[in-house]
Short mmCIF file of C-alpha atoms in Angstrom, two decimals:
data_model
loop_
_atom_site.label_atom_id
_atom_site.label_comp_id
_atom_site.label_asym_id
_atom_site.label_seq_id
_atom_site.Cartn_x
_atom_site.Cartn_y
_atom_site.Cartn_z
CA UNK A 22 134.50 54.70 122.81
CA UNK A 23 132.82 56.17 119.71
CA UNK A 24 129.11 57.93 120.49
CA UNK A 25 126.77 54.91 119.65
CA UNK A 26 124.19 57.29 117.82
CA UNK A 27 126.92 57.88 115.05
CA UNK A 28 127.29 54.36 114.40
CA UNK A 29 123.52 53.78 114.16
CA UNK A 30 123.38 56.46 111.32
CA UNK A 31 126.29 54.78 109.42
CA UNK A 32 124.11 52.34 107.01
CA UNK A 33 125.54 49.08 107.98
CA UNK A 34 122.51 47.36 106.55
CA UNK A 35 121.37 45.66 103.40
CA UNK A 36 118.57 47.27 101.36
CA UNK A 37 115.01 45.78 101.69
CA UNK A 38 114.59 42.42 100.24
CA UNK A 39 111.18 42.69 99.28
CA UNK A 40 111.37 41.37 95.82
CA UNK A 41 113.56 38.77 97.19
CA UNK A 42 110.99 37.57 99.45
CA UNK A 43 108.19 37.69 96.67
CA UNK A 44 110.41 35.41 94.28
CA UNK A 45 110.82 32.88 97.33
CA UNK A 46 107.00 32.92 97.96
CA UNK A 47 106.49 32.25 94.31
CA UNK A 48 108.97 29.35 94.55
CA UNK A 49 107.50 27.81 97.67
CA UNK A 50 103.79 27.83 96.50
CA UNK A 51 104.91 26.32 93.09
CA UNK A 52 106.90 23.72 94.89
CA UNK A 53 103.48 22.69 97.01
CA UNK A 54 101.61 22.95 93.70
CA UNK A 55 103.51 20.52 91.70
CA UNK A 56 103.56 18.05 94.96
CA UNK A 57 99.84 17.78 94.37
CA UNK A 58 99.90 17.42 90.38
CA UNK A 59 103.36 15.73 90.02
CA UNK A 60 102.62 14.69 86.24
CA UNK A 61 101.37 17.89 85.08
CA UNK A 62 104.08 19.48 82.42
CA UNK A 63 102.55 22.81 82.51
CA UNK A 64 103.23 23.12 86.11
CA UNK A 65 106.68 21.64 85.89
CA UNK A 66 107.74 24.44 83.31
CA UNK A 67 106.43 26.81 85.58
CA UNK A 68 107.96 25.27 88.66
CA UNK A 69 111.52 25.36 86.29
CA UNK A 70 111.00 28.93 85.46
CA UNK A 71 110.18 29.89 89.16
CA UNK A 72 113.28 28.30 90.69
CA UNK A 73 115.81 30.10 88.23
CA UNK A 74 113.98 33.49 88.32
CA UNK A 75 114.54 33.32 92.09
CA UNK A 76 118.28 31.95 92.03
CA UNK A 77 118.97 34.95 89.29
CA UNK A 78 117.06 37.45 91.26
CA UNK A 79 118.94 36.63 94.71
CA UNK A 80 122.25 37.15 92.77
CA UNK A 81 121.07 40.52 91.03
CA UNK A 82 120.14 41.47 94.80
CA UNK A 83 123.68 40.48 96.26
CA UNK A 84 125.43 42.14 93.11
CA UNK A 85 123.31 45.71 93.70
CA UNK A 86 123.47 45.45 97.63
CA UNK A 87 127.33 45.03 97.55
CA UNK A 88 127.84 47.56 94.95
CA UNK A 89 126.02 50.09 96.96
CA UNK A 90 127.91 49.10 100.30
CA UNK A 91 131.27 49.50 98.93
CA UNK A 92 130.47 52.47 97.08
CA UNK A 93 128.31 54.74 99.83
CA UNK A 94 129.87 53.12 102.81
CA UNK A 95 133.17 51.77 102.65
CA UNK A 96 134.83 54.31 99.92
CA UNK A 97 133.20 57.18 101.77
CA UNK A 98 134.68 56.08 104.84
CA UNK A 99 138.07 55.13 103.36
CA UNK A 100 138.38 58.54 101.81
CA UNK A 101 137.85 59.99 105.04
CA UNK A 102 140.07 57.80 107.02
CA UNK A 103 142.93 58.95 104.35
CA UNK A 104 142.01 62.66 104.60
CA UNK A 105 142.48 62.25 108.57
CA UNK A 106 145.53 60.08 107.85
CA UNK A 107 143.67 57.40 110.30
CA UNK A 108 145.07 53.89 110.27
CA UNK A 109 142.10 51.84 111.17
CA UNK A 110 142.51 48.11 112.27
CA UNK A 111 138.87 47.35 110.96
CA UNK A 112 138.61 44.73 108.11
CA UNK A 113 135.97 46.55 106.15
CA UNK A 114 138.20 49.57 105.27
CA UNK A 115 141.41 47.19 104.19
CA UNK A 116 141.97 46.45 100.62
CA UNK A 117 138.56 48.21 99.82
CA UNK A 118 137.47 46.90 96.28
CA UNK A 119 138.41 49.59 93.77
CA UNK A 120 135.18 51.03 92.13
CA UNK A 121 136.29 50.38 88.64
CA UNK A 122 136.16 46.44 89.52
CA UNK A 123 133.19 47.06 91.60
CA UNK A 124 131.24 48.37 88.82
CA UNK A 125 131.45 45.04 87.00
CA UNK A 126 128.51 44.24 89.79
CA UNK A 127 126.24 46.67 87.52
CA UNK A 128 127.11 44.75 84.49
CA UNK A 129 128.92 47.96 83.24
CA UNK A 130 132.58 48.24 82.26
CA UNK A 131 134.66 51.53 81.91
CA UNK A 132 136.02 51.84 78.31
CA UNK A 133 137.78 54.30 75.82
CA UNK A 134 135.70 54.94 72.69
CA UNK A 135 137.08 55.43 69.28
CA UNK A 136 136.92 59.28 70.04
CA UNK A 137 138.94 59.16 73.00
CA UNK A 138 136.15 59.65 75.44
CA UNK A 139 135.67 57.39 78.70
CA UNK A 140 132.21 55.56 78.32
CA UNK A 141 130.51 52.78 80.36
CA UNK A 142 129.51 49.96 78.40
CA UNK A 143 127.41 46.88 79.22
CA UNK A 144 129.03 43.57 80.13
CA UNK A 145 127.13 40.45 79.54
CA UNK A 146 128.33 37.31 81.68
CA UNK A 147 127.16 33.77 81.50
CA UNK A 148 125.50 32.18 84.17
CA UNK A 149 128.35 30.29 85.35
CA UNK A 150 130.60 33.46 85.34
CA UNK A 151 128.20 35.56 86.75
CA UNK A 152 127.47 33.29 89.67
CA UNK A 153 130.96 32.75 90.67
CA UNK A 154 131.73 36.55 90.06
CA UNK A 155 129.15 37.51 92.50
CA UNK A 156 130.31 35.44 95.46
CA UNK A 157 133.90 36.35 95.29
CA UNK A 158 132.96 40.23 95.32
CA UNK A 159 130.41 39.37 98.16
CA UNK A 160 133.49 37.85 99.93
CA UNK A 161 135.91 40.61 99.19
CA UNK A 162 133.60 43.44 99.86
CA UNK A 163 132.16 42.18 103.08
CA UNK A 164 135.45 40.19 104.19
CA UNK A 165 134.03 36.77 104.59
CA UNK A 166 134.55 33.27 103.12
CA UNK A 167 131.43 32.11 101.69
CA UNK A 168 132.03 31.62 97.93
CA UNK A 169 131.42 27.79 97.43
CA UNK A 170 134.25 25.38 96.73
CA UNK A 171 133.15 24.23 93.43
CA UNK A 172 135.20 21.18 93.75
CA UNK A 173 133.79 19.60 96.74
CA UNK A 174 130.17 20.56 95.35
CA UNK A 175 130.62 19.21 92.07
CA UNK A 176 127.50 17.36 92.23
CA UNK A 177 125.13 20.15 93.64
CA UNK A 178 127.12 22.53 90.85
CA UNK A 179 126.17 20.08 87.92
CA UNK A 180 122.61 19.98 88.96
CA UNK A 181 122.39 23.60 89.00
CA UNK A 182 124.08 23.65 85.58
CA UNK A 183 121.45 21.21 84.40
CA UNK A 184 118.84 23.30 85.60
CA UNK A 185 119.72 25.99 83.89
CA UNK A 186 119.92 24.15 80.34
CA UNK A 187 116.46 23.16 81.04
CA UNK A 188 115.38 26.49 81.94
CA UNK A 189 117.08 27.67 78.46
CA UNK A 190 115.61 24.83 76.51
CA UNK A 191 111.92 25.50 77.29
CA UNK A 192 112.21 29.33 77.70
CA UNK A 193 113.54 29.57 74.07
CA UNK A 194 111.96 26.49 72.37
CA UNK A 195 113.05 25.04 69.37
CA UNK A 196 111.29 23.05 66.63
CA UNK A 197 111.59 19.25 67.12
CA UNK A 198 113.31 19.98 71.17
CA UNK A 199 111.02 18.38 73.77
CA UNK A 200 108.89 20.85 76.16
CA UNK A 201 108.62 18.26 78.45
CA UNK A 202 110.65 17.89 81.76
CA UNK A 203 111.79 14.55 82.67
CA UNK A 204 111.74 12.91 86.62
CA UNK A 205 115.22 13.28 86.43
CA UNK A 206 115.38 16.72 85.34
CA UNK A 207 112.65 17.59 87.82
CA UNK A 208 114.75 16.39 90.46
CA UNK A 209 117.73 18.28 89.46
CA UNK A 210 115.54 21.37 89.42
CA UNK A 211 114.33 20.56 93.26
CA UNK A 212 117.82 19.62 94.51
CA UNK A 213 119.85 22.66 92.84
CA UNK A 214 116.96 25.10 94.24
CA UNK A 215 117.44 23.56 97.87
CA UNK A 216 121.38 23.76 97.75
CA UNK A 217 121.05 27.23 96.66
CA UNK A 218 118.57 28.40 99.17
CA UNK A 219 120.92 26.89 101.77
CA UNK A 220 123.76 28.81 100.26
CA UNK A 221 122.10 31.97 100.15
CA UNK A 222 120.83 32.01 103.79
CA UNK A 223 124.33 30.91 104.94
CA UNK A 224 125.44 34.33 102.97
CA UNK A 225 122.62 36.35 104.24
CA UNK A 226 123.76 35.22 107.84
CA UNK A 227 127.53 35.85 107.44
CA UNK A 228 126.88 39.28 105.97
CA UNK A 229 124.81 40.14 109.00
CA UNK A 230 127.68 38.90 111.18
CA UNK A 231 130.75 40.52 109.28
CA UNK A 232 128.73 43.99 109.72
CA UNK A 233 128.19 43.13 113.36
CA UNK A 234 131.97 42.61 114.00
CA UNK A 235 133.21 45.60 112.08
CA UNK A 236 130.61 47.86 114.03
CA UNK A 237 132.02 46.39 117.31
CA UNK A 238 135.59 47.02 115.98
CA UNK A 239 134.58 50.66 115.15
CA UNK A 240 132.92 51.02 118.52
CA UNK A 241 135.75 50.32 120.60
CA UNK A 242 138.43 52.20 118.49
CA UNK A 243 140.42 54.39 120.82
CA UNK A 244 141.47 56.58 117.69
CA UNK A 245 140.95 60.20 118.85
CA UNK A 246 139.93 61.62 115.17
CA UNK A 247 137.77 58.70 114.39
CA UNK A 248 134.48 60.24 115.66
CA UNK A 249 135.13 63.33 113.88
CA UNK A 250 135.64 61.07 110.59
CA UNK A 251 132.42 59.39 111.29
CA UNK A 252 130.40 62.37 111.81
CA UNK A 253 131.79 63.60 108.41
CA UNK A 254 130.82 60.68 106.68
CA UNK A 255 127.29 60.57 108.51
CA UNK A 256 126.88 64.01 106.62
CA UNK A 257 128.17 62.27 103.36
CA UNK A 258 125.69 59.47 103.42
CA UNK A 259 122.88 61.65 103.95
CA UNK A 260 123.72 63.68 100.65
CA UNK A 261 124.17 60.42 98.94
CA UNK A 262 120.74 58.99 100.15
CA UNK A 263 118.96 62.34 99.34
CA UNK A 264 120.49 62.15 95.59
CA UNK A 265 119.19 58.44 95.38
CA UNK A 266 115.58 59.56 96.46
CA UNK A 267 115.73 62.54 94.14
CA UNK A 268 116.64 60.27 91.17
CA UNK A 269 114.03 57.62 91.99
CA UNK A 270 111.26 60.32 92.13
#
């Protein structure tokens, strides 16, 4: 059995969801406002923008959290396991996503410049591509299967695409294009937001369960060198956290 104190120091947790909670509160507040003034076009536009801001905010949070966990925990631990030649039957540390692929979660990609230098360049994904990529990477990193089956949710997926088009139309207005949001469009906004809230709630729950399963697998391992490797990983993670704090200050 592994020392429980060591496992507690491994950061098998997601970062603070403070900004996600703020966006959820905004969305909920706007949904209540529009119930009391259903025909108000100003409120409809605010509700539309708030819904899509929430969705994109959650996706952004998932991307950054997945990248950080893959880099700071999984790669650090996997490198230590390789150093000690430990073969560990724990899903987290099998088929770890390469850092070159995970960097796309930061909307960056490594490329060779014309002068031969290796540089990181920005990558811009459209909404649909970014959405699908995010949930596929969450599944790969956290070893779960929450990425939607888009063939079986065609109605919900189409409603979300309609919501995005409405948001784009009112956010980047053009002469001759209506800023009004119809009842049908409002319905698509409400339904797509609820579908996404249900999906993201399931994803966060599954991430927590996956972390718990992998922690249990670590705790019950009888590999003799694992505790030494864990102690070294904890030291490296402490250095990593100190680096993040100094860069943020």
